[in-house]
Amino acid sequence: MPEKEKANRLLADEFVFSFLIGLHRSKGDFDIMTALQIVDVKDFMNKLLYTDLFDHFLLPEGSISTGINYIIDGRLNPDYYSPEDEPFDLLKQETVTPFSLVRGTLLSLIKGPHTPLAFKLVFQLSPENQRRTVEKSGTGFRTEDITGMFLNLRFSQGKLICTTGISYRTFSMDKSLEQEWSRLITIFFKNHKIPFEIL
C-alpha cells in the first residue's frame, strides 16, 4: 500500500476512534457488549443501503470519511417539516430521525468510485420498540431504567464491525439485558442471512 494511502487510512481511523470515544459521553453509563465482524461486507452494505431491513432503527449519530469527513447529527429539526410532508405524522413522534429518511442520502455519500476510508453509524431502537424489547426481555429492568439500546456499525480498513450497546440512566452490575440484546441482534442477523463472526 502506498505511503500516502496508509497515511490517509491512519487519519481516518483516528477520526473514527475519537468520534467513538465522545459518542455517548452525555448519555449516562454506557456498556458496549458483543462485537460481531461481518463476513460478507458487500452483501451487508447492499442490505443496509438498498433495502428497508434497517429502516425500523433510528439514526442518532454517524460519520463518514471519504475525501472529507462528514458528521451526522440525527436530531430532527421539526421546523423544517410541514403537515403536507409524507413522513410528518411519523416525525412528530420522534426527536431522532428514522434511518429510512436518510438512507438515500447516506447511499449518495458512500456510493462512488472509491470505497470510503471509514464510516460509523449508530442505530438506536425507537422508544416504542425499546419498551417492547425491555418488557419482553424477562430481566428485572424497567423501560425507564434505559435511555437507549444501540447497534453500532464501524467500517475501517475493509472490515465491518457491529457492536451492541445499552445506555443506562444509572450504573448497574446486572448484565442480563445486555446479554438479551446481543442475543436478539445475532438472531436478527441469522434470520436475514447476514453471516458474522463473534470477536
PDB file of N, CA and C in Angstrom, residues 43-78:
ATOM      1  N   ASP A  43     -22.432  -7.722   0.652  1.00  0.00           N
ATOM      2  CA  ASP A  43     -23.831  -8.133   0.809  1.00  0.00           C
ATOM      3  C   ASP A  43     -24.497  -7.343   1.933  1.00  0.00           C
ATOM      4  N   PHE A  44     -23.773  -7.129   3.036  1.00  0.00           N
ATOM      5  CA  PHE A  44     -24.328  -6.366   4.152  1.00  0.00           C
ATOM      6  C   PHE A  44     -24.651  -4.938   3.717  1.00  0.00           C
ATOM      7  N   MET A  45     -23.737  -4.314   2.975  1.00  0.00           N
ATOM      8  CA  MET A  45     -23.957  -2.935   2.540  1.00  0.00           C
ATOM      9  C   MET A  45     -25.145  -2.838   1.583  1.00  0.00           C
ATOM     10  N   ASN A  46     -25.324  -3.846   0.744  1.00  0.00           N
ATOM     11  CA  ASN A  46     -26.494  -3.856  -0.142  1.00  0.00           C
ATOM     12  C   ASN A  46     -27.784  -3.910   0.669  1.00  0.00           C
ATOM     13  N   LYS A  47     -27.796  -4.742   1.694  1.00  0.00           N
ATOM     14  CA  LYS A  47     -28.981  -4.848   2.540  1.00  0.00           C
ATOM     15  C   LYS A  47     -29.199  -3.577   3.345  1.00  0.00           C
ATOM     16  N   LEU A  48     -28.116  -2.952   3.780  1.00  0.00           N
ATOM     17  CA  LEU A  48     -28.200  -1.728   4.576  1.00  0.00           C
ATOM     18  C   LEU A  48     -28.744  -0.553   3.766  1.00  0.00           C
ATOM     19  N   LEU A  49     -28.219  -0.379   2.547  1.00  0.00           N
ATOM     20  CA  LEU A  49     -28.492   0.833   1.781  1.00  0.00           C
ATOM     21  C   LEU A  49     -29.565   0.673   0.704  1.00  0.00           C
ATOM     22  N   TYR A  50     -29.817  -0.555   0.244  1.00  0.00           N
ATOM     23  CA  TYR A  50     -30.755  -0.750  -0.864  1.00  0.00           C
ATOM     24  C   TYR A  50     -32.060  -1.428  -0.456  1.00  0.00           C
ATOM     25  N   THR A  51     -32.167  -1.849   0.815  1.00  0.00           N
ATOM     26  CA  THR A  51     -33.410  -2.471   1.283  1.00  0.00           C
ATOM     27  C   THR A  51     -33.879  -1.755   2.552  1.00  0.00           C
ATOM     28  N   ASP A  52     -35.069  -2.121   3.003  1.00  0.00           N
ATOM     29  CA  ASP A  52     -35.621  -1.494   4.208  1.00  0.00           C
ATOM     30  C   ASP A  52     -35.306  -2.275   5.479  1.00  0.00           C
ATOM     31  N   LEU A  53     -34.311  -3.157   5.420  1.00  0.00           N
ATOM     32  CA  LEU A  53     -34.019  -4.061   6.536  1.00  0.00           C
ATOM     33  C   LEU A  53     -33.741  -3.320   7.841  1.00  0.00           C
ATOM     34  N   PHE A  54     -33.041  -2.191   7.768  1.00  0.00           N
ATOM     35  CA  PHE A  54     -32.670  -1.443   8.973  1.00  0.00           C
ATOM     36  C   PHE A  54     -33.521  -0.188   9.164  1.00  0.00           C
ATOM     37  N   ASP A  55     -34.585  -0.063   8.364  1.00  0.00           N
ATOM     38  CA  ASP A  55     -35.371   1.175   8.399  1.00  0.00           C
ATOM     39  C   ASP A  55     -36.126   1.391   9.705  1.00  0.00           C
ATOM     40  N   HIS A  56     -36.316   0.333  10.492  1.00  0.00           N
ATOM     41  CA  HIS A  56     -37.055   0.500  11.744  1.00  0.00           C
ATOM     42  C   HIS A  56     -36.183   1.078  12.857  1.00  0.00           C
ATOM     43  N   PHE A  57     -34.877   1.218  12.596  1.00  0.00           N
ATOM     44  CA  PHE A  57     -33.981   1.852  13.569  1.00  0.00           C
ATOM     45  C   PHE A  57     -34.002   3.371  13.412  1.00  0.00           C
ATOM     46  N   LEU A  58     -33.661   4.065  14.489  1.00  0.00           N
ATOM     47  CA  LEU A  58     -33.353   5.490  14.427  1.00  0.00           C
ATOM     48  C   LEU A  58     -31.859   5.649  14.203  1.00  0.00           C
ATOM     49  N   LEU A  59     -31.447   6.814  13.710  1.00  0.00           N
ATOM     50  CA  LEU A  59     -30.029   7.093  13.468  1.00  0.00           C
ATOM     51  C   LEU A  59     -29.639   8.368  14.214  1.00  0.00           C
ATOM     52  N   PRO A  60     -29.240   8.262  15.487  1.00  0.00           N
ATOM     53  CA  PRO A  60     -28.895   9.467  16.247  1.00  0.00           C
ATOM     54  C   PRO A  60     -27.581  10.104  15.844  1.00  0.00           C
ATOM     55  N   GLU A  61     -26.605   9.290  15.410  1.00  0.00           N
ATOM     56  CA  GLU A  61     -25.281   9.838  15.115  1.00  0.00           C
ATOM     57  C   GLU A  61     -24.570   8.987  14.082  1.00  0.00           C
ATOM     58  N   GLY A  62     -23.582   9.574  13.442  1.00  0.00           N
ATOM     59  CA  GLY A  62     -22.765   8.831  12.496  1.00  0.00           C
ATOM     60  C   GLY A  62     -21.639   9.676  11.949  1.00  0.00           C
ATOM     61  N   SER A  63     -20.797   9.044  11.172  1.00  0.00           N
ATOM     62  CA  SER A  63     -19.706   9.745  10.492  1.00  0.00           C
ATOM     63  C   SER A  63     -19.301   8.940   9.273  1.00  0.00           C
ATOM     64  N   ILE A  64     -18.885   9.638   8.234  1.00  0.00           N
ATOM     65  CA  ILE A  64     -18.408   9.003   7.013  1.00  0.00           C
ATOM     66  C   ILE A  64     -17.144   9.732   6.582  1.00  0.00           C
ATOM     67  N   SER A  65     -16.104   8.980   6.308  1.00  0.00           N
ATOM     68  CA  SER A  65     -14.825   9.561   5.893  1.00  0.00           C
ATOM     69  C   SER A  65     -14.533   9.151   4.456  1.00  0.00           C
ATOM     70  N   THR A  66     -14.652  10.115   3.531  1.00  0.00           N
ATOM     71  CA  THR A  66     -14.300   9.894   2.128  1.00  0.00           C
ATOM     72  C   THR A  66     -13.183  10.883   1.792  1.00  0.00           C
ATOM     73  N   GLY A  67     -13.396  11.725   0.783  1.00  0.00           N
ATOM     74  CA  GLY A  67     -12.418  12.774   0.517  1.00  0.00           C
ATOM     75  C   GLY A  67     -12.389  13.801   1.632  1.00  0.00           C
ATOM     76  N   ILE A  68     -13.531  13.967   2.303  1.00  0.00           N
ATOM     77  CA  ILE A  68     -13.637  14.794   3.505  1.00  0.00           C
ATOM     78  C   ILE A  68     -14.414  13.994   4.534  1.00  0.00           C
ATOM     79  N   ASN A  69     -14.504  14.522   5.755  1.00  0.00           N
ATOM     80  CA  ASN A  69     -15.220  13.834   6.825  1.00  0.00           C
ATOM     81  C   ASN A  69     -16.614  14.456   7.008  1.00  0.00           C
ATOM     82  N   TYR A  70     -17.625  13.602   7.014  1.00  0.00           N
ATOM     83  CA  TYR A  70     -18.994  14.034   7.250  1.00  0.00           C
ATOM     84  C   TYR A  70     -19.426  13.591   8.647  1.00  0.00           C
ATOM     85  N   ILE A  71     -19.963  14.514   9.427  1.00  0.00           N
ATOM     86  CA  ILE A  71     -20.514  14.201  10.742  1.00  0.00           C
ATOM     87  C   ILE A  71     -22.034  14.280  10.652  1.00  0.00           C
ATOM     88  N   ILE A  72     -22.712  13.247  11.122  1.00  0.00           N
ATOM     89  CA  ILE A  72     -24.174  13.175  11.052  1.00  0.00           C
ATOM     90  C   ILE A  72     -24.751  13.394  12.444  1.00  0.00           C
ATOM     91  N   ASP A  73     -25.561  14.411  12.576  1.00  0.00           N
ATOM     92  CA  ASP A  73     -26.317  14.665  13.796  1.00  0.00           C
ATOM     93  C   ASP A  73     -27.767  14.340  13.489  1.00  0.00           C
ATOM     94  N   GLY A  74     -28.243  13.226  14.035  1.00  0.00           N
ATOM     95  CA  GLY A  74     -29.561  12.737  13.678  1.00  0.00           C
ATOM     96  C   GLY A  74     -30.716  13.374  14.416  1.00  0.00           C
ATOM     97  N   ARG A  75     -30.445  14.368  15.238  1.00  0.00           N
ATOM     98  CA  ARG A  75     -31.555  15.043  15.919  1.00  0.00           C
ATOM     99  C   ARG A  75     -32.400  15.802  14.895  1.00  0.00           C
ATOM    100  N   LEU A  76     -33.693  15.621  14.979  1.00  0.00           N
ATOM    101  CA  LEU A  76     -34.602  16.222  13.999  1.00  0.00           C
ATOM    102  C   LEU A  76     -34.735  17.728  14.203  1.00  0.00           C
ATOM    103  N   ASN A  77     -34.888  18.448  13.102  1.00  0.00           N
ATOM    104  CA  ASN A  77     -35.240  19.861  13.125  1.00  0.00           C
ATOM    105  C   ASN A  77     -36.711  19.961  12.732  1.00  0.00           C
ATOM    106  N   PRO A  78     -37.630  19.934  13.704  1.00  0.00           N
ATOM    107  CA  PRO A  78     -39.062  19.846  13.377  1.00  0.00           C
ATOM    108  C   PRO A  78     -39.580  21.008  12.552  1.00  0.00           C
TER     109      PRO A  78
END
